[in-house]
Amino acid sequence: MKNPLYRAFIKAGEQAGYGYTEDYNGYRQEGFGRMDMTVRDGVRCSTAMAYLKPAMNRPNLDIQTHALTTRVIMDGKTAVGVEYRQGGKTLKVRARKEVILSASSFNSPKLLMLSGIGPADHLKEHGIEVVHDLPGVGQNLQDHLEVWVQQECTQKITLNSWLGPLAKAWIGANWLFLKRGLGTSNQFESNGYIRSRAGMKYPDIQFHFLAGAIAYDGSSAFKGHGFQVHLGANKPKSRGWVKLKSADPEAPPEIVFNYFAEEEDKEAFRAGLRWTREIFAQPALDEYRGKEVSPGPDVQTDEQIDQWLAETAETAYHPAGSCRMGTDAMAVVDPECRVHGVRNLRVVDSSIMPTVTNGNLNAPTIMIGEKAAARGGLVHHADGHQRQPQRTDDHDRRKSRRLYPRPHPAAQRRAQLRPRRLAKQPTRQRSRKKRLEPRGLWELACKRKAGKAGRQDPRGLVGAAVRKGSGILPGASLPFAGGARSHKVRSHKAGSRHPQ
């Protein structure tokens, strides 16, 4: 957070009485603090970068691109494969165990309905054979809306300074060649969570602060210098739907969010705007604050705010809930992500959320994928029951470990701690040295190594370590004071049991 506006916004939130949160993804979400980003080494760390790319060479992974999935192949009420189009051809792939849909809150319900799983009447309208009547497919669609509140800045320190072609070229070159500078950030570096009214169980208003006055898609910017906060009411009551327009898989689905259908959603935004103005009025922003740019000081009444919302509100691209998890009649998947009423079919994406999260959707959706992968392995049998798959023999397990070596975190920690444990047991190690080789020869070998290193061991650290019985073993790397190299001191005696 090099730009001082980010810290000033956090301070303004504290001055308004909301407090500071060290980690809004941890114990306390409510409050103001630094915003996390999924960025690694200056590059957006997408799920493809973090999960798919490292697994590209696995023999059990086959990736097909430029392909359109058309339906899940069903054998009665059992999913047995997937049909897709690629290069003008219709192809099929068979599943040994399960089919997993992870196609978004729009396309997962679409694929279910194209496969005959969904509201029976709606499927019959498009001439699709009903495999299983599941009325909740495509219902319960939710999203986050956002508006931005803009303020003029009296100091020329905002991102509006970097909107010219030469400045953009400099940002791009700095990122492309050095992976540093403004190009390594999404520019939303501080945020806040508050409650729109008393009695709320958890925060329902989210702020993303931007050190610039720019449209969300970058299409327009304030003429001058400014800053803004993106205001979102993150627990909407309004519900929409996803439906088929036709039985053609290439036809886009009908998507209706039904924004502001519930009066409570408007009330949350009205309160959010008034709290935003209160935060912007705090002393922390006095040296930066100019006049209000959007919505403007003339927008005060509920009717005026509602009109502003209708004209400026935009999606935050957080669709969720269209294949929601649950056990009631309108639920689509059970708590294990399995589609109700059919076998060997799961949905694993944001569509299974019963209600949209009161924060950004990317990390929770990744968590859904990790949880589903960790808890997978249950297979359906002909009798309808679920059992753990039988264990393979030792040979298969050894082969699996060779193909996919995944050291357990506990094993990695033990490996890291092992040298420390040796150092904590000088008595045992010292006694072994005495038994296996004369102490004088061992110390002499160390001193000779230190002498060859010249000034790298000016204080005789190696000899001191041996004299004090530090637990250093023959064959271990001995760091010298110079730090540039490490030297191998090997046991001179044949048959030594110390590792070489």
Coordinates of C-alpha atoms in Angstrom, one line a residue:
M1 CA 0.0 0.0 0.0
K2 CA 2.4 2.6 -1.2
N3 CA -0.2 5.2 -2.0
P4 CA -1.2 7.0 1.3
L5 CA -4.8 7.1 0.3
Y6 CA -5.2 3.4 1.2
R7 CA -4.0 3.8 4.7
A8 CA -6.0 7.0 5.1
F9 CA -9.2 5.1 4.1
I10 CA -8.5 2.4 6.8
K11 CA -7.8 5.1 9.3
A12 CA -11.1 6.9 8.4
G13 CA -13.0 3.6 9.0
E14 CA -11.5 3.3 12.4
Q15 CA -12.3 6.9 13.2
A16 CA -15.9 6.3 12.2
G17 CA -16.0 3.6 14.9
Y18 CA -15.7 0.4 12.9
G19 CA -12.3 -0.8 14.1
Y20 CA -9.4 -2.4 12.4
T21 CA -9.2 -6.1 11.3
E22 CA -5.9 -7.8 10.8
D23 CA -7.5 -10.6 8.7
Y24 CA -11.0 -10.2 7.3
N25 CA -10.8 -13.8 6.2
G26 CA -10.0 -14.9 9.7
Y27 CA -11.6 -14.6 13.1
R28 CA -13.0 -11.1 12.6
Q29 CA -14.4 -10.0 9.2
E30 CA -15.9 -6.7 10.4
G31 CA -13.7 -3.7 10.2
F32 CA -11.2 -2.0 7.9
G33 CA -7.9 -3.4 6.7
R34 CA -5.6 -4.4 3.9
M35 CA -7.2 -6.3 1.1
D36 CA -5.8 -9.7 0.0
M37 CA -5.1 -10.6 -3.6
T38 CA -4.5 -13.9 -5.4
V39 CA -1.2 -12.7 -6.9
R40 CA 2.1 -14.5 -7.0
D41 CA 5.3 -13.0 -8.2
G42 CA 3.5 -10.1 -9.8
V43 CA 1.1 -12.3 -11.8
R44 CA -2.6 -13.2 -11.1
C45 CA -2.6 -16.6 -9.6
S46 CA -5.6 -18.2 -11.1
T47 CA -6.8 -21.7 -10.5
A48 CA -5.3 -22.7 -13.8
M49 CA -1.9 -21.4 -12.6
A50 CA -2.1 -22.8 -9.1
Y51 CA -3.7 -26.2 -9.7
L52 CA -3.9 -27.1 -13.3
K53 CA -0.5 -26.1 -14.7
P54 CA 1.5 -28.0 -12.1
A55 CA -0.5 -31.2 -12.9
M56 CA -0.2 -30.9 -16.7
N57 CA 2.2 -33.8 -17.0
R58 CA 0.2 -36.3 -15.0
P59 CA -0.7 -39.4 -17.0
N60 CA -4.2 -39.4 -15.7
L61 CA -5.0 -35.9 -16.9
D62 CA -6.2 -35.1 -20.4
I63 CA -7.2 -31.5 -21.3
Q64 CA -9.4 -30.8 -24.3
T65 CA -9.6 -27.1 -25.4
H66 CA -11.8 -25.4 -27.9
A67 CA -14.5 -27.8 -26.9
L68 CA -18.2 -27.3 -26.0
T69 CA -19.8 -29.7 -23.6
T70 CA -23.3 -30.5 -24.8
R71 CA -24.7 -32.9 -22.2
V72 CA -24.0 -35.5 -19.5
I73 CA -24.5 -39.0 -20.9
M74 CA -27.1 -40.8 -18.7
D75 CA -27.8 -44.6 -18.5
G76 CA -31.1 -44.5 -16.7
K77 CA -30.4 -42.3 -13.7
T78 CA -26.6 -43.0 -13.7
A79 CA -24.1 -40.6 -15.2
V80 CA -21.7 -42.6 -17.4
G81 CA -19.9 -39.9 -19.5
V82 CA -19.9 -36.6 -21.2
E83 CA -20.7 -35.6 -24.8
Y84 CA -18.9 -32.6 -26.4
R85 CA -18.3 -30.9 -29.7
Q86 CA -14.8 -30.1 -31.0
G87 CA -13.6 -29.2 -34.4
G88 CA -17.0 -29.8 -36.0
K89 CA -17.3 -33.3 -34.5
T90 CA -19.4 -34.7 -31.7
L91 CA -17.3 -36.8 -29.3
K92 CA -18.0 -38.8 -26.2
V93 CA -15.9 -39.7 -23.2
R94 CA -16.9 -42.4 -20.7
A95 CA -16.5 -42.1 -16.9
R96 CA -15.1 -44.9 -14.8
K97 CA -16.5 -43.5 -11.6
E98 CA -18.1 -40.1 -11.7
V99 CA -18.9 -37.1 -13.7
I100 CA -18.1 -33.7 -12.1
L101 CA -19.7 -30.5 -13.4
S102 CA -17.7 -27.4 -12.7
A103 CA -19.1 -25.0 -15.3
S104 CA -20.3 -21.9 -13.3
S105 CA -23.6 -20.8 -12.0
F106 CA -24.8 -20.3 -15.5
N107 CA -23.6 -23.4 -17.4
S108 CA -23.8 -26.1 -14.7
P109 CA -27.6 -25.7 -14.5
K110 CA -27.8 -25.4 -18.3
L111 CA -25.9 -28.7 -18.7
L112 CA -28.1 -30.5 -16.2
M113 CA -31.2 -29.4 -18.0
L114 CA -29.8 -30.3 -21.4
S115 CA -29.1 -33.8 -19.8
G116 CA -32.7 -34.2 -18.7
I117 CA -32.2 -33.2 -15.1
G118 CA -34.3 -30.2 -14.0
P119 CA -37.9 -28.9 -13.8
A120 CA -39.9 -31.4 -15.8
D121 CA -42.3 -28.9 -17.3
H122 CA -39.5 -26.6 -18.5
L123 CA -37.6 -29.5 -20.1
K124 CA -40.8 -30.7 -21.9
E125 CA -41.2 -27.2 -23.4
H126 CA -38.0 -27.7 -25.2
G127 CA -38.5 -31.3 -26.2
I128 CA -35.9 -32.7 -23.8
E129 CA -36.6 -36.2 -22.3
V130 CA -36.9 -36.0 -18.6
V131 CA -34.4 -38.2 -16.7
H132 CA -35.1 -36.8 -13.3
D133 CA -37.5 -34.0 -12.2
L134 CA -35.5 -31.7 -10.1
P135 CA -37.3 -28.3 -9.8
G136 CA -34.5 -26.4 -8.1
V137 CA -32.1 -26.6 -11.1
G138 CA -31.5 -23.0 -12.3
Q139 CA -33.4 -21.4 -9.4
N140 CA -32.1 -19.4 -6.5
L141 CA -29.6 -17.3 -8.7
Q142 CA -27.9 -14.5 -6.7
D143 CA -25.2 -12.0 -7.4
H144 CA -23.4 -9.0 -5.8
L145 CA -24.2 -5.5 -7.1
E146 CA -21.9 -2.6 -6.8
V147 CA -22.0 1.2 -7.1
W148 CA -19.0 3.5 -6.7
V149 CA -18.9 6.6 -4.6
Q150 CA -16.4 9.1 -6.0
Q151 CA -14.6 11.9 -4.3
E152 CA -12.3 14.6 -5.7
C153 CA -8.7 14.5 -4.4
T154 CA -6.9 17.7 -3.7
Q155 CA -3.5 16.1 -4.1
K156 CA -2.1 14.7 -7.4
I157 CA -1.3 11.3 -6.0
T158 CA -4.1 9.2 -7.5
L159 CA -4.2 6.6 -10.3
N160 CA -5.7 9.2 -12.6
S161 CA -2.1 10.3 -13.2
W162 CA -1.4 7.1 -15.0
L163 CA -4.1 7.0 -17.6
G164 CA -2.1 8.5 -20.5
P165 CA -0.7 6.3 -23.2
L166 CA 2.9 6.8 -22.2
A167 CA 2.2 6.1 -18.6
K168 CA 0.3 2.9 -19.5
A169 CA 3.2 1.8 -21.7
W170 CA 5.6 2.4 -18.8
I171 CA 3.4 0.4 -16.4
G172 CA 3.2 -2.4 -19.0
A173 CA 6.9 -2.6 -19.7
N174 CA 7.7 -2.5 -16.0
W175 CA 5.4 -5.4 -15.4
L176 CA 6.4 -7.4 -18.5
F177 CA 10.2 -7.3 -17.9
L178 CA 10.5 -6.8 -14.2
K179 CA 7.2 -8.0 -12.7
R180 CA 7.0 -4.9 -10.5
G181 CA 5.1 -1.6 -10.3
L182 CA 1.4 -0.8 -10.6
G183 CA 0.9 -3.7 -13.0
T184 CA 1.4 -6.2 -10.2
S185 CA -1.7 -5.0 -8.3
N186 CA -5.4 -5.0 -9.0
Q187 CA -5.4 -1.6 -7.2
F188 CA -8.0 -2.5 -4.6
E189 CA -5.6 -2.6 -1.7
S190 CA -7.8 -1.7 1.2
N191 CA -11.3 -2.6 2.1
G192 CA -13.9 -2.7 4.9
Y193 CA -16.9 -4.7 6.1
I194 CA -19.7 -3.1 8.2
R195 CA -23.4 -3.8 9.1
S196 CA -26.0 -1.8 7.3
R197 CA -28.2 -1.6 10.4
A198 CA -28.4 -2.7 14.0
G199 CA -29.4 -6.3 14.7
M200 CA -27.5 -7.8 11.7
K201 CA -25.7 -11.0 12.7
Y202 CA -22.8 -10.3 10.4
P203 CA -21.5 -7.6 8.1
D204 CA -23.5 -7.2 4.9
I205 CA -21.8 -4.1 3.4
Q206 CA -18.5 -4.4 1.7
F207 CA -16.2 -1.5 0.6
H208 CA -13.4 -1.8 -2.0
F209 CA -11.3 1.3 -1.9
L210 CA -9.5 2.5 -5.1
A211 CA -6.9 5.3 -5.2
G212 CA -8.5 6.7 -8.4
A213 CA -11.8 7.8 -9.8
I214 CA -12.3 5.4 -12.7
A215 CA -15.3 3.4 -14.0
Y216 CA -15.2 -0.3 -13.0
D217 CA -14.4 -1.4 -16.6
G218 CA -11.9 1.4 -17.1
S219 CA -14.1 2.9 -19.9
S220 CA -14.3 6.4 -18.3
A221 CA -12.5 8.4 -15.6
F222 CA -13.0 11.6 -13.7
K223 CA -11.3 14.6 -15.3
G224 CA -8.8 15.4 -12.6
H225 CA -7.7 13.6 -9.5
G226 CA -10.0 11.5 -7.3
F227 CA -10.6 8.4 -5.3
Q228 CA -13.6 6.1 -4.9
V229 CA -15.0 3.3 -2.9
H230 CA -17.0 0.4 -4.4
L231 CA -20.1 -0.1 -2.3
G232 CA -21.8 -3.5 -2.3
A233 CA -24.7 -4.9 -0.3
N234 CA -23.5 -8.5 -0.1
K235 CA -26.5 -10.4 1.3
P236 CA -29.2 -9.8 -1.3
K237 CA -32.7 -11.1 -0.7
S238 CA -33.7 -11.0 -4.4
R239 CA -33.5 -14.2 -6.4
G240 CA -33.3 -14.9 -10.1
W241 CA -33.0 -17.9 -12.4
V242 CA -31.3 -19.6 -15.2
K243 CA -33.4 -21.2 -17.9
L244 CA -33.0 -22.7 -21.3
K245 CA -33.8 -20.7 -24.4
S246 CA -33.7 -23.8 -26.6
A247 CA -32.5 -27.4 -26.6
D248 CA -29.5 -26.3 -28.7
P249 CA -26.3 -26.5 -26.6
E250 CA -24.8 -23.6 -28.4
A251 CA -27.7 -21.3 -27.5
P252 CA -26.9 -19.1 -24.4
P253 CA -29.2 -19.6 -21.5
E254 CA -31.8 -17.1 -20.2
I255 CA -30.3 -15.4 -17.2
V256 CA -32.4 -13.2 -14.9
F257 CA -30.9 -11.9 -11.7
N258 CA -34.0 -10.0 -10.6
Y259 CA -32.0 -7.2 -9.0
F260 CA -33.8 -5.1 -6.4
A261 CA -36.9 -7.2 -6.5
E262 CA -36.9 -7.1 -2.7
E263 CA -37.2 -3.7 -0.9
E264 CA -34.6 -4.8 1.7
D265 CA -31.9 -4.8 -1.0
K266 CA -32.6 -1.1 -1.7
E267 CA -32.6 -0.3 2.0
A268 CA -29.1 -1.8 2.4
F269 CA -27.7 0.3 -0.4
R270 CA -29.3 3.5 0.9
A271 CA -27.7 2.9 4.3
G272 CA -24.4 1.9 2.7
L273 CA -24.3 5.2 0.8
R274 CA -24.9 7.2 4.0
W275 CA -22.3 5.3 5.9
T276 CA -19.8 5.8 3.1
R277 CA -20.3 9.6 3.2
E278 CA -19.8 9.5 7.0
I279 CA -16.5 7.6 6.5
F280 CA -15.3 10.0 3.8
A281 CA -16.0 12.9 6.2
Q282 CA -13.5 11.6 8.8
P283 CA -10.3 13.6 9.7
A284 CA -8.0 11.0 8.2
L285 CA -9.1 12.1 4.7
D286 CA -9.2 15.9 5.4
E287 CA -6.0 16.6 3.6
Y288 CA -7.1 14.6 0.5
R289 CA -10.9 15.2 0.3
G290 CA -12.4 17.5 -2.3
K291 CA -16.0 17.7 -3.4
E292 CA -18.2 14.6 -3.9
V293 CA -18.3 13.6 -7.6
S294 CA -20.7 10.7 -7.6
P295 CA -23.5 10.5 -6.8
G296 CA -23.2 14.1 -5.9
P297 CA -24.3 16.2 -3.0
D298 CA -27.8 16.7 -4.5
V299 CA -28.6 13.0 -4.1
Q300 CA -30.1 12.8 -0.6
T301 CA -33.6 11.3 -0.4
D302 CA -34.5 7.7 -0.7
E303 CA -36.1 8.3 -4.1
Q304 CA -33.0 10.1 -5.4
I305 CA -30.7 7.3 -4.2
D306 CA -33.0 4.6 -5.8
Q307 CA -32.8 6.4 -9.1
W308 CA -29.0 6.7 -8.8
L309 CA -28.8 2.9 -8.1
A310 CA -31.0 2.1 -11.1
E311 CA -28.8 4.1 -13.3
T312 CA -25.3 3.1 -12.1
A313 CA -25.4 -0.2 -10.3
E314 CA -23.3 -2.9 -12.0
T315 CA -22.6 -6.6 -11.4
A316 CA -19.5 -7.6 -9.3
Y317 CA -19.4 -10.8 -11.3
H318 CA -20.2 -13.1 -8.3
P319 CA -23.1 -15.3 -9.6
A320 CA -24.0 -18.1 -7.2
G321 CA -26.8 -20.4 -6.0
S322 CA -28.4 -21.9 -9.1
C323 CA -27.7 -25.5 -8.1
R324 CA -27.9 -25.0 -4.4
M325 CA -26.9 -27.5 -1.7
G326 CA -29.5 -28.8 0.7
T327 CA -31.8 -31.6 1.6
D328 CA -35.2 -30.0 0.8
A329 CA -37.3 -30.4 -2.3
M330 CA -35.7 -27.4 -4.1
A331 CA -32.1 -28.4 -3.4
V332 CA -30.0 -29.7 -6.3
V333 CA -27.0 -31.3 -4.6
D334 CA -26.6 -32.9 -1.2
P335 CA -23.8 -32.0 1.3
E336 CA -21.3 -34.1 -0.6
C337 CA -22.1 -32.2 -3.9
R338 CA -23.9 -35.2 -5.4
V339 CA -26.9 -34.4 -7.5
H340 CA -30.1 -35.5 -5.9
G341 CA -31.9 -38.5 -7.6
V342 CA -29.1 -39.6 -9.9
R343 CA -25.9 -41.5 -9.4
N344 CA -22.3 -40.7 -10.2
L345 CA -22.9 -37.0 -10.8
R346 CA -21.6 -34.1 -8.8
V347 CA -21.6 -30.3 -9.2
V348 CA -18.6 -28.5 -7.8
D349 CA -18.6 -24.7 -8.3
S350 CA -20.2 -21.5 -6.8
S351 CA -23.7 -22.7 -8.1
I352 CA -24.0 -25.0 -5.0
M353 CA -23.9 -22.1 -2.5
P354 CA -27.3 -21.8 -0.8
T355 CA -26.6 -18.1 -0.3
V356 CA -23.9 -16.0 -1.8
T357 CA -21.0 -15.2 0.5
N358 CA -20.8 -11.7 2.1
G359 CA -17.4 -11.2 0.4
N360 CA -15.6 -11.9 -2.8
L361 CA -16.4 -15.3 -4.5
N362 CA -13.1 -16.4 -5.9
A363 CA -11.5 -17.9 -2.7
P364 CA -14.7 -19.6 -1.4
T365 CA -15.2 -21.2 -4.8
I366 CA -11.6 -22.6 -4.7
M367 CA -12.3 -23.9 -1.2
I368 CA -15.4 -25.7 -2.6
G369 CA -13.2 -27.4 -5.1
E370 CA -10.6 -28.4 -2.5
K371 CA -13.2 -29.7 -0.1
A372 CA -14.9 -31.8 -2.8
A373 CA -11.6 -33.2 -4.0
A374 CA -10.6 -34.1 -0.4
R375 CA -13.9 -35.7 0.5
G376 CA -14.3 -37.5 -2.9
G377 CA -13.8 -41.2 -3.4
L378 CA -17.3 -42.4 -2.5
V379 CA -18.6 -44.5 -5.4
H380 CA -22.2 -45.5 -6.1
H381 CA -23.2 -49.1 -6.4
A382 CA -26.1 -50.8 -8.0
D383 CA -28.0 -51.1 -4.8
G384 CA -27.9 -47.3 -4.4
H385 CA -25.6 -47.3 -1.4
Q386 CA -22.3 -45.5 -1.1
R387 CA -19.2 -47.3 0.0
Q388 CA -15.6 -46.4 0.2
P389 CA -13.7 -48.0 -2.7
Q390 CA -11.7 -51.1 -1.8
R391 CA -8.0 -50.5 -1.1
T392 CA -5.5 -51.5 -3.8
D393 CA -2.7 -53.9 -3.1
D394 CA 0.7 -52.7 -2.0
H395 CA 2.1 -52.7 -5.5
D396 CA -0.5 -50.3 -6.7
R397 CA 0.0 -48.0 -3.7
R398 CA 3.7 -47.9 -4.3
K399 CA 3.1 -47.2 -8.0
S400 CA 0.7 -44.4 -7.1
R401 CA 3.3 -42.9 -4.8
R402 CA 5.9 -43.0 -7.6
L403 CA 3.6 -41.3 -10.1
Y404 CA 2.2 -38.7 -7.7
P405 CA 4.6 -38.1 -4.9
R406 CA 2.8 -35.9 -2.4
P407 CA 4.8 -35.6 0.9
H408 CA 2.5 -35.2 3.8
P409 CA 2.9 -31.8 5.5
A410 CA 3.7 -33.5 8.8
A411 CA 6.5 -35.4 7.1
Q412 CA 7.9 -32.2 5.6
R413 CA 7.9 -30.6 9.0
R414 CA 9.7 -33.5 10.5
A415 CA 12.3 -33.3 7.8
Q416 CA 12.8 -29.6 8.5
L417 CA 13.1 -30.2 12.3
R418 CA 15.5 -33.2 12.1
P419 CA 18.7 -31.2 12.2
R420 CA 17.4 -29.3 15.2
R421 CA 16.7 -32.6 17.0
L422 CA 20.3 -33.7 16.4
A423 CA 21.5 -30.5 17.9
K424 CA 19.4 -31.0 20.9
Q425 CA 20.9 -34.4 21.6
P426 CA 24.7 -33.7 21.9
T427 CA 25.3 -36.4 24.5
R428 CA 24.2 -39.3 22.3
Q429 CA 25.9 -38.0 19.2
R430 CA 29.1 -37.3 21.1
S431 CA 29.2 -40.8 22.5
R432 CA 28.8 -42.3 19.0
K433 CA 31.8 -40.2 17.8
K434 CA 33.9 -41.5 20.6
R435 CA 33.0 -45.0 19.9
L436 CA 33.6 -44.9 16.2
E437 CA 36.7 -42.7 15.8
P438 CA 39.2 -41.0 18.0
R439 CA 38.1 -37.5 19.1
G440 CA 41.5 -36.0 18.2
L441 CA 41.5 -37.2 14.6
W442 CA 37.9 -35.9 14.1
E443 CA 38.8 -32.5 15.6
L444 CA 42.0 -32.4 13.5
A445 CA 40.0 -33.0 10.3
C446 CA 37.7 -30.2 11.1
K447 CA 40.6 -27.8 11.8
R448 CA 42.3 -28.8 8.5
K449 CA 39.1 -27.9 6.7
A450 CA 38.8 -24.6 8.5
G451 CA 42.4 -23.8 7.6
K452 CA 41.8 -24.5 3.9
A453 CA 38.9 -22.1 4.1
G454 CA 41.2 -19.3 5.1
R455 CA 39.4 -16.3 6.5
Q456 CA 36.0 -18.0 6.2
D457 CA 36.4 -19.4 9.7
P458 CA 38.4 -16.6 11.5
R459 CA 37.1 -17.6 14.9
G460 CA 37.5 -21.3 14.7
L461 CA 33.7 -21.9 14.7
V462 CA 34.0 -25.4 13.3
G463 CA 36.4 -26.6 16.0
A464 CA 34.3 -24.9 18.7
A465 CA 31.2 -26.6 17.4
V466 CA 32.9 -30.0 17.7
R467 CA 34.4 -29.3 21.1
K468 CA 31.0 -28.3 22.4
G469 CA 29.4 -31.4 21.0
S470 CA 26.9 -29.6 18.8
G471 CA 25.7 -32.7 17.1
I472 CA 27.3 -32.1 13.7
L473 CA 27.8 -35.4 12.0
P474 CA 30.7 -36.5 9.7
G475 CA 29.5 -35.8 6.1
A476 CA 27.3 -32.9 7.2
S477 CA 27.6 -29.5 5.5
L478 CA 29.5 -27.2 7.8
P479 CA 28.7 -23.5 7.3
F480 CA 31.7 -21.2 7.7
A481 CA 31.7 -17.6 8.9
G482 CA 32.2 -16.3 5.4
G483 CA 28.9 -17.9 4.3
A484 CA 29.9 -18.2 0.7
R485 CA 30.5 -22.0 0.7
S486 CA 29.9 -25.0 2.7
H487 CA 32.5 -27.8 3.1
K488 CA 32.1 -31.5 3.4
V489 CA 33.9 -33.2 6.3
R490 CA 33.8 -36.9 5.7
S491 CA 34.7 -39.6 8.2
H492 CA 38.1 -41.0 7.6
K493 CA 37.4 -44.4 9.1
A494 CA 35.9 -47.2 7.0
G495 CA 32.7 -48.7 8.2
S496 CA 31.4 -45.6 9.9
R497 CA 27.7 -45.7 10.6
H498 CA 27.4 -42.0 10.2
P499 CA 25.6 -40.9 7.0
Q500 CA 27.9 -39.8 4.2

